[in-house]
Amino acid sequence: MTSHIKDILLLGGVSTLISSALAYMPQNDIISTLDYLWFITFIICLIKLIWTKNLQPLNNFKQRFPRFSVYLTYIGWLPYITTLCSAILVGIDMLTQDDNIRIILINTQTILEYVYVIGFIISPIAATYQVFFKKLNKTSPHF
C-alpha cells in the first residue's frame, strides 16, 4: 500500500475517532455545529491531501504517535465505505421511488451497519497484529 493511500486512510481514522467522540456527547446545537465544522474540515483536508499528497499535521501525527497512527489507518476505511454505500443507497432510492425497492434498501442498510460494526472490531485486531507481531522495517512511514 502506498504512503499516499495510508495517509488518506489515516485521515479517515482521525475522522472516525473525532466523529465518534462527537456522536456520544449529549446532543445540542453546539455539538451539532462542531460536527458539521469537523465534517467540512475533513473534506477540506481530504481534498488538500488528494491534490498535494502531503498534509503536514498528518505527518507530524504519524511521527509523534506511530503505533496509534497504525490503528487509525486500519479503521480509516470505515468512513469512506459507509459514506459511499449510503450515497449509493440514497441515489437508488431517489431514482426508483418504489416501495418494494425501499424495503430492500432498508435491509441492505441494516446489513451495512453490521459490516461497519464487524469492521470496527476486526480492524483494531489486525492493527494489533501489525504493531506487535509483524516485523516492520524502520523505513515504514508508521515507524
mmCIF file of N, CA and C in Angstrom:
data_model
loop_
_atom_site.group_PDB
_atom_site.id
_atom_site.type_symbol
_atom_site.label_atom_id
_atom_site.label_comp_id
_atom_site.label_asym_id
_atom_site.label_seq_id
_atom_site.Cartn_x
_atom_site.Cartn_y
_atom_site.Cartn_z
ATOM 1 N N MET A 1 0.848 -1.162 0.000
ATOM 2 C CA MET A 1 0.000 0.000 0.000
ATOM 3 C C MET A 1 0.903 1.239 0.000
ATOM 4 N N THR A 2 0.588 2.184 -0.845
ATOM 5 C CA THR A 2 1.436 3.361 -0.951
ATOM 6 C C THR A 2 1.228 4.285 0.242
ATOM 7 N N SER A 3 2.197 5.146 0.424
ATOM 8 C CA SER A 3 2.144 6.081 1.540
ATOM 9 C C SER A 3 0.975 7.052 1.393
ATOM 10 N N HIS A 4 0.646 7.410 0.162
ATOM 11 C CA HIS A 4 -0.458 8.336 -0.072
ATOM 12 C C HIS A 4 -1.792 7.723 0.352
ATOM 13 N N ILE A 5 -2.002 6.461 0.025
ATOM 14 C CA ILE A 5 -3.238 5.779 0.434
ATOM 15 C C ILE A 5 -3.278 5.616 1.948
ATOM 16 N N LYS A 6 -2.131 5.330 2.552
ATOM 17 C CA LYS A 6 -2.086 5.228 4.013
ATOM 18 C C LYS A 6 -2.436 6.556 4.665
ATOM 19 N N ASP A 7 -1.983 7.661 4.063
ATOM 20 C CA ASP A 7 -2.332 8.975 4.608
ATOM 21 C C ASP A 7 -3.828 9.238 4.492
ATOM 22 N N ILE A 8 -4.427 8.847 3.384
ATOM 23 C CA ILE A 8 -5.871 9.020 3.220
ATOM 24 C C ILE A 8 -6.628 8.169 4.242
ATOM 25 N N LEU A 9 -6.164 6.939 4.456
ATOM 26 C CA LEU A 9 -6.802 6.078 5.457
ATOM 27 C C LEU A 9 -6.585 6.623 6.865
ATOM 28 N N LEU A 10 -5.413 7.186 7.137
ATOM 29 C CA LEU A 10 -5.160 7.787 8.445
ATOM 30 C C LEU A 10 -6.096 8.963 8.687
ATOM 31 N N LEU A 11 -6.310 9.772 7.674
ATOM 32 C CA LEU A 11 -7.252 10.879 7.798
ATOM 33 C C LEU A 11 -8.663 10.343 8.071
ATOM 34 N N GLY A 12 -9.035 9.246 7.421
ATOM 35 C CA GLY A 12 -10.320 8.621 7.694
ATOM 36 C C GLY A 12 -10.415 8.101 9.118
ATOM 37 N N GLY A 13 -9.316 7.564 9.630
ATOM 38 C CA GLY A 13 -9.300 7.091 11.013
ATOM 39 C C GLY A 13 -9.436 8.224 12.011
ATOM 40 N N VAL A 14 -8.757 9.331 11.745
ATOM 41 C CA VAL A 14 -8.894 10.508 12.608
ATOM 42 C C VAL A 14 -10.335 11.017 12.555
ATOM 43 N N SER A 15 -10.910 11.000 11.361
ATOM 44 C CA SER A 15 -12.300 11.429 11.208
ATOM 45 C C SER A 15 -13.238 10.520 11.999
ATOM 46 N N THR A 16 -13.007 9.221 11.934
ATOM 47 C CA THR A 16 -13.837 8.277 12.685
ATOM 48 C C THR A 16 -13.723 8.533 14.181
ATOM 49 N N LEU A 17 -12.515 8.767 14.651
ATOM 50 C CA LEU A 17 -12.287 8.995 16.073
ATOM 51 C C LEU A 17 -13.010 10.256 16.549
ATOM 52 N N ILE A 18 -12.849 11.354 15.827
ATOM 53 C CA ILE A 18 -13.465 12.613 16.248
ATOM 54 C C ILE A 18 -14.987 12.556 16.081
ATOM 55 N N SER A 19 -15.450 11.972 14.989
ATOM 56 C CA SER A 19 -16.904 11.867 14.771
ATOM 57 C C SER A 19 -17.553 10.986 15.828
ATOM 58 N N SER A 20 -16.879 9.906 16.203
ATOM 59 C CA SER A 20 -17.421 9.029 17.247
ATOM 60 C C SER A 20 -17.478 9.748 18.587
ATOM 61 N N ALA A 21 -16.443 10.520 18.897
ATOM 62 C CA ALA A 21 -16.441 11.278 20.153
ATOM 63 C C ALA A 21 -17.586 12.292 20.172
ATOM 64 N N LEU A 22 -17.809 12.958 19.044
ATOM 65 C CA LEU A 22 -18.896 13.937 18.980
ATOM 66 C C LEU A 22 -20.272 13.262 19.011
ATOM 67 N N ALA A 23 -20.364 12.056 18.469
ATOM 68 C CA ALA A 23 -21.655 11.361 18.442
ATOM 69 C C ALA A 23 -22.099 10.912 19.829
ATOM 70 N N TYR A 24 -21.150 10.630 20.721
ATOM 71 C CA TYR A 24 -21.506 10.153 22.047
ATOM 72 C C TYR A 24 -21.647 11.264 23.076
ATOM 73 N N MET A 25 -21.468 12.506 22.665
ATOM 74 C CA MET A 25 -21.706 13.632 23.570
ATOM 75 C C MET A 25 -23.195 13.954 23.573
ATOM 76 N N PRO A 26 -23.681 14.548 24.651
ATOM 77 C CA PRO A 26 -25.094 14.952 24.656
ATOM 78 C C PRO A 26 -25.352 15.922 23.499
ATOM 79 N N GLN A 27 -26.371 15.625 22.718
ATOM 80 C CA GLN A 27 -26.621 16.399 21.504
ATOM 81 C C GLN A 27 -27.305 17.725 21.822
ATOM 82 N N ASN A 28 -26.710 18.777 21.321
ATOM 83 C CA ASN A 28 -27.308 20.107 21.375
ATOM 84 C C ASN A 28 -26.794 20.880 20.164
ATOM 85 N N ASP A 29 -27.127 22.151 20.095
ATOM 86 C CA ASP A 29 -26.748 22.934 18.921
ATOM 87 C C ASP A 29 -25.241 23.097 18.789
ATOM 88 N N ILE A 30 -24.545 23.206 19.894
ATOM 89 C CA ILE A 30 -23.091 23.393 19.849
ATOM 90 C C ILE A 30 -22.414 22.131 19.312
ATOM 91 N N ILE A 31 -22.821 20.975 19.792
ATOM 92 C CA ILE A 31 -22.229 19.717 19.332
ATOM 93 C C ILE A 31 -22.558 19.493 17.861
ATOM 94 N N SER A 32 -23.782 19.801 17.452
ATOM 95 C CA SER A 32 -24.151 19.660 16.040
ATOM 96 C C SER A 32 -23.306 20.576 15.163
ATOM 97 N N THR A 33 -23.087 21.798 15.611
ATOM 98 C CA THR A 33 -22.251 22.735 14.865
ATOM 99 C C THR A 33 -20.816 22.242 14.788
ATOM 100 N N LEU A 34 -20.300 21.726 15.893
ATOM 101 C CA LEU A 34 -18.943 21.163 15.887
ATOM 102 C C LEU A 34 -18.834 19.978 14.936
ATOM 103 N N ASP A 35 -19.883 19.162 14.900
ATOM 104 C CA ASP A 35 -19.883 18.012 13.992
ATOM 105 C C ASP A 35 -19.860 18.463 12.536
ATOM 106 N N TYR A 36 -20.656 19.467 12.196
ATOM 107 C CA TYR A 36 -20.648 19.998 10.825
ATOM 108 C C TYR A 36 -19.306 20.639 10.487
ATOM 109 N N LEU A 37 -18.749 21.388 11.441
ATOM 110 C CA LEU A 37 -17.442 22.010 11.205
ATOM 111 C C LEU A 37 -16.360 20.951 11.020
ATOM 112 N N TRP A 38 -16.438 19.871 11.804
ATOM 113 C CA TRP A 38 -15.456 18.807 11.634
ATOM 114 C C TRP A 38 -15.612 18.160 10.264
ATOM 115 N N PHE A 39 -16.829 17.933 9.818
ATOM 116 C CA PHE A 39 -17.044 17.328 8.509
ATOM 117 C C PHE A 39 -16.489 18.220 7.398
ATOM 118 N N ILE A 40 -16.721 19.518 7.487
ATOM 119 C CA ILE A 40 -16.179 20.445 6.490
ATOM 120 C C ILE A 40 -14.652 20.451 6.533
ATOM 121 N N THR A 41 -14.087 20.448 7.734
ATOM 122 C CA THR A 41 -12.629 20.390 7.875
ATOM 123 C C THR A 41 -12.079 19.102 7.288
ATOM 124 N N PHE A 42 -12.766 17.994 7.526
ATOM 125 C CA PHE A 42 -12.342 16.710 6.978
ATOM 126 C C PHE A 42 -12.343 16.737 5.454
ATOM 127 N N ILE A 43 -13.398 17.284 4.859
ATOM 128 C CA ILE A 43 -13.484 17.354 3.399
ATOM 129 C C ILE A 43 -12.369 18.234 2.838
ATOM 130 N N ILE A 44 -12.114 19.379 3.468
ATOM 131 C CA ILE A 44 -11.043 20.269 3.011
ATOM 132 C C ILE A 44 -9.689 19.572 3.115
ATOM 133 N N CYS A 45 -9.438 18.894 4.229
ATOM 134 C CA CYS A 45 -8.171 18.165 4.397
ATOM 135 C C CYS A 45 -8.051 17.031 3.382
ATOM 136 N N LEU A 46 -9.142 16.350 3.112
ATOM 137 C CA LEU A 46 -9.116 15.263 2.131
ATOM 138 C C LEU A 46 -8.787 15.795 0.738
ATOM 139 N N ILE A 47 -9.407 16.902 0.354
ATOM 140 C CA ILE A 47 -9.121 17.490 -0.955
ATOM 141 C C ILE A 47 -7.665 17.942 -1.025
ATOM 142 N N LYS A 48 -7.165 18.581 0.021
ATOM 143 C CA LYS A 48 -5.760 19.014 0.037
ATOM 144 C C LYS A 48 -4.824 17.813 -0.022
ATOM 145 N N LEU A 49 -5.162 16.769 0.696
ATOM 146 C CA LEU A 49 -4.324 15.575 0.702
ATOM 147 C C LEU A 49 -4.321 14.886 -0.655
ATOM 148 N N ILE A 50 -5.444 14.859 -1.326
ATOM 149 C CA ILE A 50 -5.501 14.236 -2.653
ATOM 150 C C ILE A 50 -4.713 15.056 -3.665
ATOM 151 N N TRP A 51 -4.822 16.384 -3.604
ATOM 152 C CA TRP A 51 -4.137 17.221 -4.594
ATOM 153 C C TRP A 51 -2.645 17.347 -4.334
ATOM 154 N N THR A 52 -2.260 17.557 -3.080
ATOM 155 C CA THR A 52 -0.848 17.815 -2.797
ATOM 156 C C THR A 52 -0.095 16.568 -2.350
ATOM 157 N N LYS A 53 -0.823 15.527 -1.972
ATOM 158 C CA LYS A 53 -0.248 14.280 -1.455
ATOM 159 C C LYS A 53 0.588 14.506 -0.195
ATOM 160 N N ASN A 54 0.306 15.604 0.504
ATOM 161 C CA ASN A 54 1.042 15.905 1.718
ATOM 162 C C ASN A 54 0.162 16.763 2.616
ATOM 163 N N LEU A 55 0.051 16.368 3.861
ATOM 164 C CA LEU A 55 -0.678 17.145 4.856
ATOM 165 C C LEU A 55 0.203 17.158 6.102
ATOM 166 N N GLN A 56 0.829 18.284 6.362
ATOM 167 C CA GLN A 56 1.850 18.365 7.405
ATOM 168 C C GLN A 56 1.344 17.957 8.790
ATOM 169 N N PRO A 57 0.143 18.382 9.234
ATOM 170 C CA PRO A 57 -0.309 17.912 10.558
ATOM 171 C C PRO A 57 -0.434 16.387 10.629
ATOM 172 N N LEU A 58 -0.787 15.771 9.520
ATOM 173 C CA LEU A 58 -0.883 14.310 9.477
ATOM 174 C C LEU A 58 0.496 13.673 9.597
ATOM 175 N N ASN A 59 1.477 14.247 8.918
ATOM 176 C CA ASN A 59 2.842 13.738 9.025
ATOM 177 C C ASN A 59 3.392 13.908 10.436
ATOM 178 N N ASN A 60 3.104 15.044 11.060
ATOM 179 C CA ASN A 60 3.533 15.255 12.442
ATOM 180 C C ASN A 60 2.883 14.245 13.381
ATOM 181 N N PHE A 61 1.606 13.955 13.134
ATOM 182 C CA PHE A 61 0.889 12.978 13.955
ATOM 183 C C PHE A 61 1.516 11.594 13.812
ATOM 184 N N LYS A 62 1.848 11.210 12.572
ATOM 185 C CA LYS A 62 2.459 9.894 12.339
ATOM 186 C C LYS A 62 3.799 9.782 13.039
ATOM 187 N N GLN A 63 4.575 10.847 13.042
ATOM 188 C CA GLN A 63 5.888 10.802 13.687
ATOM 189 C C GLN A 63 5.771 10.810 15.204
ATOM 190 N N ARG A 64 4.792 11.519 15.718
ATOM 191 C CA ARG A 64 4.656 11.621 17.161
ATOM 192 C C ARG A 64 3.997 10.394 17.784
ATOM 193 N N PHE A 65 3.014 9.814 17.079
ATOM 194 C CA PHE A 65 2.278 8.651 17.577
ATOM 195 C C PHE A 65 2.295 7.536 16.529
ATOM 196 N N PRO A 66 3.406 6.850 16.341
ATOM 197 C CA PRO A 66 3.487 5.871 15.245
ATOM 198 C C PRO A 66 2.561 4.674 15.420
ATOM 199 N N ARG A 67 2.437 4.148 16.613
ATOM 200 C CA ARG A 67 1.584 2.967 16.803
ATOM 201 C C ARG A 67 0.106 3.330 16.739
ATOM 202 N N PHE A 68 -0.256 4.445 17.322
ATOM 203 C CA PHE A 68 -1.647 4.881 17.277
ATOM 204 C C PHE A 68 -2.064 5.197 15.847
ATOM 205 N N SER A 69 -1.127 5.709 15.050
ATOM 206 C CA SER A 69 -1.458 6.003 13.659
ATOM 207 C C SER A 69 -1.703 4.724 12.863
ATOM 208 N N VAL A 70 -1.074 3.624 13.253
ATOM 209 C CA VAL A 70 -1.361 2.344 12.598
ATOM 210 C C VAL A 70 -2.804 1.933 12.883
ATOM 211 N N TYR A 71 -3.241 2.081 14.127
ATOM 212 C CA TYR A 71 -4.621 1.740 14.472
ATOM 213 C C TYR A 71 -5.611 2.620 13.705
ATOM 214 N N LEU A 72 -5.335 3.913 13.646
ATOM 215 C CA LEU A 72 -6.239 4.813 12.923
ATOM 216 C C LEU A 72 -6.237 4.530 11.430
ATOM 217 N N THR A 73 -5.099 4.120 10.888
ATOM 218 C CA THR A 73 -5.035 3.761 9.472
ATOM 219 C C THR A 73 -5.898 2.533 9.199
ATOM 220 N N TYR A 74 -5.879 1.578 10.114
ATOM 221 C CA TYR A 74 -6.655 0.358 9.899
ATOM 222 C C TYR A 74 -8.159 0.584 10.013
ATOM 223 N N ILE A 75 -8.602 1.563 10.810
ATOM 224 C CA ILE A 75 -10.045 1.835 10.856
ATOM 225 C C ILE A 75 -10.421 2.965 9.895
ATOM 226 N N GLY A 76 -9.469 3.460 9.135
ATOM 227 C CA GLY A 76 -9.711 4.590 8.249
ATOM 228 C C GLY A 76 -10.614 4.302 7.075
ATOM 229 N N TRP A 77 -10.807 3.043 6.733
ATOM 230 C CA TRP A 77 -11.669 2.712 5.594
ATOM 231 C C TRP A 77 -13.140 2.858 5.953
ATOM 232 N N LEU A 78 -13.481 2.845 7.223
ATOM 233 C CA LEU A 78 -14.880 2.858 7.647
ATOM 234 C C LEU A 78 -15.660 4.104 7.198
ATOM 235 N N PRO A 79 -15.150 5.328 7.389
ATOM 236 C CA PRO A 79 -15.984 6.462 6.960
ATOM 237 C C PRO A 79 -16.154 6.540 5.448
ATOM 238 N N TYR A 80 -15.135 6.112 4.709
ATOM 239 C CA TYR A 80 -15.241 6.178 3.253
ATOM 240 C C TYR A 80 -16.260 5.170 2.729
ATOM 241 N N ILE A 81 -16.217 3.951 3.225
ATOM 242 C CA ILE A 81 -17.118 2.917 2.712
ATOM 243 C C ILE A 81 -18.565 3.202 3.140
ATOM 244 N N THR A 82 -18.759 3.706 4.361
ATOM 245 C CA THR A 82 -20.127 3.993 4.790
ATOM 246 C C THR A 82 -20.714 5.177 4.030
ATOM 247 N N THR A 83 -19.903 6.189 3.780
ATOM 248 C CA THR A 83 -20.395 7.335 3.013
ATOM 249 C C THR A 83 -20.713 6.931 1.584
ATOM 250 N N LEU A 84 -19.844 6.145 0.987
ATOM 251 C CA LEU A 84 -20.066 5.709 -0.390
ATOM 252 C C LEU A 84 -21.317 4.830 -0.501
ATOM 253 N N CYS A 85 -21.438 3.859 0.388
ATOM 254 C CA CYS A 85 -22.604 2.965 0.331
ATOM 255 C C CYS A 85 -23.895 3.707 0.630
ATOM 256 N N SER A 86 -23.870 4.620 1.586
ATOM 257 C CA SER A 86 -25.079 5.388 1.890
ATOM 258 C C SER A 86 -25.480 6.259 0.713
ATOM 259 N N ALA A 87 -24.500 6.873 0.054
ATOM 260 C CA ALA A 87 -24.812 7.705 -1.115
ATOM 261 C C ALA A 87 -25.402 6.864 -2.242
ATOM 262 N N ILE A 88 -24.876 5.677 -2.438
ATOM 263 C CA ILE A 88 -25.414 4.789 -3.477
ATOM 264 C C ILE A 88 -26.842 4.376 -3.146
ATOM 265 N N LEU A 89 -27.094 4.021 -1.886
ATOM 266 C CA LEU A 89 -28.442 3.612 -1.497
ATOM 267 C C LEU A 89 -29.447 4.758 -1.618
ATOM 268 N N VAL A 90 -29.037 5.963 -1.218
ATOM 269 C CA VAL A 90 -29.927 7.118 -1.353
ATOM 270 C C VAL A 90 -30.183 7.409 -2.833
ATOM 271 N N GLY A 91 -29.151 7.298 -3.659
ATOM 272 C CA GLY A 91 -29.319 7.516 -5.093
ATOM 273 C C GLY A 91 -30.279 6.515 -5.719
ATOM 274 N N ILE A 92 -30.150 5.251 -5.345
ATOM 275 C CA ILE A 92 -31.068 4.223 -5.864
ATOM 276 C C ILE A 92 -32.489 4.517 -5.406
ATOM 277 N N ASP A 93 -32.648 4.915 -4.141
ATOM 278 C CA ASP A 93 -33.971 5.228 -3.622
ATOM 279 C C ASP A 93 -34.587 6.416 -4.354
ATOM 280 N N MET A 94 -33.799 7.430 -4.639
ATOM 281 C CA MET A 94 -34.318 8.608 -5.336
ATOM 282 C C MET A 94 -34.685 8.286 -6.782
ATOM 283 N N LEU A 95 -33.940 7.384 -7.405
ATOM 284 C CA LEU A 95 -34.215 7.047 -8.798
ATOM 285 C C LEU A 95 -35.426 6.132 -8.958
ATOM 286 N N THR A 96 -35.633 5.221 -8.027
ATOM 287 C CA THR A 96 -36.689 4.223 -8.206
ATOM 288 C C THR A 96 -38.029 4.659 -7.638
ATOM 289 N N GLN A 97 -38.059 5.203 -6.427
ATOM 290 C CA GLN A 97 -39.291 5.613 -5.755
ATOM 291 C C GLN A 97 -40.304 4.467 -5.653
ATOM 292 N N ASP A 98 -39.824 3.235 -5.483
ATOM 293 C CA ASP A 98 -40.698 2.071 -5.379
ATOM 294 C C ASP A 98 -40.639 1.548 -3.948
ATOM 295 N N ASP A 99 -41.794 1.197 -3.402
ATOM 296 C CA ASP A 99 -41.837 0.728 -2.017
ATOM 297 C C ASP A 99 -41.127 -0.604 -1.833
ATOM 298 N N ASN A 100 -41.214 -1.494 -2.802
ATOM 299 C CA ASN A 100 -40.529 -2.784 -2.691
ATOM 300 C C ASN A 100 -39.012 -2.599 -2.694
ATOM 301 N N ILE A 101 -38.528 -1.719 -3.536
ATOM 302 C CA ILE A 101 -37.091 -1.428 -3.569
ATOM 303 C C ILE A 101 -36.663 -0.756 -2.274
ATOM 304 N N ARG A 102 -37.517 0.098 -1.726
ATOM 305 C CA ARG A 102 -37.197 0.793 -0.483
ATOM 306 C C ARG A 102 -37.024 -0.207 0.660
ATOM 307 N N ILE A 103 -37.845 -1.244 0.710
ATOM 308 C CA ILE A 103 -37.704 -2.278 1.746
ATOM 309 C C ILE A 103 -36.374 -3.008 1.585
ATOM 310 N N ILE A 104 -36.008 -3.305 0.352
ATOM 311 C CA ILE A 104 -34.716 -3.958 0.095
ATOM 312 C C ILE A 104 -33.572 -3.048 0.522
ATOM 313 N N LEU A 105 -33.693 -1.753 0.248
ATOM 314 C CA LEU A 105 -32.645 -0.798 0.628
ATOM 315 C C LEU A 105 -32.514 -0.670 2.137
ATOM 316 N N ILE A 106 -33.639 -0.713 2.846
ATOM 317 C CA ILE A 106 -33.589 -0.652 4.312
ATOM 318 C C ILE A 106 -32.874 -1.886 4.852
ATOM 319 N N ASN A 107 -33.175 -3.054 4.296
ATOM 320 C CA ASN A 107 -32.485 -4.274 4.727
ATOM 321 C C ASN A 107 -30.997 -4.221 4.382
ATOM 322 N N THR A 108 -30.680 -3.658 3.227
ATOM 323 C CA THR A 108 -29.280 -3.517 2.833
ATOM 324 C C THR A 108 -28.554 -2.569 3.787
ATOM 325 N N GLN A 109 -29.215 -1.488 4.185
ATOM 326 C CA GLN A 109 -28.611 -0.559 5.136
ATOM 327 C C GLN A 109 -28.357 -1.241 6.466
ATOM 328 N N THR A 110 -29.264 -2.110 6.887
ATOM 329 C CA THR A 110 -29.063 -2.859 8.132
ATOM 330 C C THR A 110 -27.846 -3.769 8.021
ATOM 331 N N ILE A 111 -27.701 -4.433 6.886
ATOM 332 C CA ILE A 111 -26.532 -5.289 6.667
ATOM 333 C C ILE A 111 -25.255 -4.458 6.678
ATOM 334 N N LEU A 112 -25.285 -3.267 6.078
ATOM 335 C CA LEU A 112 -24.110 -2.394 6.074
ATOM 336 C C LEU A 112 -23.745 -1.927 7.482
ATOM 337 N N GLU A 113 -24.742 -1.744 8.329
ATOM 338 C CA GLU A 113 -24.447 -1.389 9.717
ATOM 339 C C GLU A 113 -23.716 -2.528 10.427
ATOM 340 N N TYR A 114 -24.111 -3.767 10.137
ATOM 341 C CA TYR A 114 -23.396 -4.907 10.709
ATOM 342 C C TYR A 114 -21.970 -4.986 10.175
ATOM 343 N N VAL A 115 -21.796 -4.713 8.900
ATOM 344 C CA VAL A 115 -20.449 -4.702 8.316
ATOM 345 C C VAL A 115 -19.596 -3.642 8.997
ATOM 346 N N TYR A 116 -20.176 -2.478 9.265
ATOM 347 C CA TYR A 116 -19.458 -1.411 9.948
ATOM 348 C C TYR A 116 -19.015 -1.854 11.342
ATOM 349 N N VAL A 117 -19.919 -2.466 12.087
ATOM 350 C CA VAL A 117 -19.584 -2.911 13.448
ATOM 351 C C VAL A 117 -18.521 -4.004 13.406
ATOM 352 N N ILE A 118 -18.671 -4.949 12.501
ATOM 353 C CA ILE A 118 -17.671 -6.017 12.385
ATOM 354 C C ILE A 118 -16.324 -5.442 11.962
ATOM 355 N N GLY A 119 -16.345 -4.496 11.034
ATOM 356 C CA GLY A 119 -15.101 -3.840 10.623
ATOM 357 C C GLY A 119 -14.468 -3.061 11.752
ATOM 358 N N PHE A 120 -15.308 -2.454 12.588
ATOM 359 C CA PHE A 120 -14.795 -1.704 13.729
ATOM 360 C C PHE A 120 -14.177 -2.626 14.773
ATOM 361 N N ILE A 121 -14.578 -3.888 14.783
ATOM 362 C CA ILE A 121 -13.995 -4.863 15.708
ATOM 363 C C ILE A 121 -12.758 -5.521 15.098
ATOM 364 N N ILE A 122 -12.829 -5.899 13.838
ATOM 365 C CA ILE A 122 -11.731 -6.636 13.202
ATOM 366 C C ILE A 122 -10.537 -5.736 12.882
ATOM 367 N N SER A 123 -10.786 -4.497 12.498
ATOM 368 C CA SER A 123 -9.687 -3.607 12.115
ATOM 369 C C SER A 123 -8.677 -3.377 13.245
ATOM 370 N N PRO A 124 -9.099 -3.099 14.477
ATOM 371 C CA PRO A 124 -8.098 -2.972 15.545
ATOM 372 C C PRO A 124 -7.357 -4.275 15.846
ATOM 373 N N ILE A 125 -8.017 -5.404 15.633
ATOM 374 C CA ILE A 125 -7.324 -6.685 15.836
ATOM 375 C C ILE A 125 -6.209 -6.835 14.801
ATOM 376 N N ALA A 126 -6.515 -6.489 13.545
ATOM 377 C CA ALA A 126 -5.490 -6.542 12.501
ATOM 378 C C ALA A 126 -4.381 -5.536 12.772
ATOM 379 N N ALA A 127 -4.734 -4.367 13.292
ATOM 380 C CA ALA A 127 -3.715 -3.367 13.621
ATOM 381 C C ALA A 127 -2.828 -3.843 14.765
ATOM 382 N N THR A 128 -3.414 -4.548 15.726
ATOM 383 C CA THR A 128 -2.618 -5.092 16.824
ATOM 384 C C THR A 128 -1.618 -6.117 16.301
ATOM 385 N N TYR A 129 -2.049 -6.946 15.377
ATOM 386 C CA TYR A 129 -1.136 -7.893 14.748
ATOM 387 C C TYR A 129 -0.012 -7.148 14.036
ATOM 388 N N GLN A 130 -0.367 -6.082 13.316
ATOM 389 C CA GLN A 130 0.627 -5.313 12.573
ATOM 390 C C GLN A 130 1.636 -4.667 13.521
ATOM 391 N N VAL A 131 1.159 -4.113 14.618
ATOM 392 C CA VAL A 131 2.035 -3.375 15.521
ATOM 393 C C VAL A 131 2.905 -4.300 16.363
ATOM 394 N N PHE A 132 2.331 -5.367 16.904
ATOM 395 C CA PHE A 132 3.046 -6.151 17.890
ATOM 396 C C PHE A 132 3.669 -7.440 17.360
ATOM 397 N N PHE A 133 3.101 -8.018 16.322
ATOM 398 C CA PHE A 133 3.580 -9.323 15.902
ATOM 399 C C PHE A 133 4.311 -9.316 14.571
ATOM 400 N N LYS A 134 3.896 -8.503 13.651
ATOM 401 C CA LYS A 134 4.542 -8.470 12.356
ATOM 402 C C LYS A 134 5.751 -7.546 12.427
ATOM 403 N N LYS A 135 6.858 -8.022 11.919
ATOM 404 C CA LYS A 135 8.078 -7.229 11.952
ATOM 405 C C LYS A 135 8.026 -6.173 10.863
ATOM 406 N N LEU A 136 8.086 -4.919 11.280
ATOM 407 C CA LEU A 136 8.116 -3.819 10.334
ATOM 408 C C LEU A 136 9.537 -3.292 10.237
ATOM 409 N N ASN A 137 9.897 -2.892 9.051
ATOM 410 C CA ASN A 137 11.215 -2.282 8.923
ATOM 411 C C ASN A 137 11.138 -0.831 9.399
ATOM 412 N N LYS A 138 12.267 -0.265 9.695
ATOM 413 C CA LYS A 138 12.296 1.079 10.257
ATOM 414 C C LYS A 138 12.045 2.160 9.198
ATOM 415 N N THR A 139 11.987 1.779 7.929
ATOM 416 C CA THR A 139 11.705 2.768 6.892
ATOM 417 C C THR A 139 10.226 2.911 6.636
ATOM 418 N N SER A 140 9.417 2.144 7.340
ATOM 419 C CA SER A 140 7.974 2.231 7.192
ATOM 420 C C SER A 140 7.499 3.619 7.627
ATOM 421 N N PRO A 141 6.510 4.183 6.958
ATOM 422 C CA PRO A 141 6.065 5.518 7.349
ATOM 423 C C PRO A 141 5.446 5.583 8.731
ATOM 424 N N HIS A 142 5.091 4.430 9.314
ATOM 425 C CA HIS A 142 4.492 4.440 10.643
ATOM 426 C C HIS A 142 5.508 4.213 11.740
ATOM 427 N N PHE A 143 6.744 3.903 11.390
ATOM 428 C CA PHE A 143 7.773 3.712 12.408
ATOM 429 C C PHE A 143 9.015 4.468 12.045
#
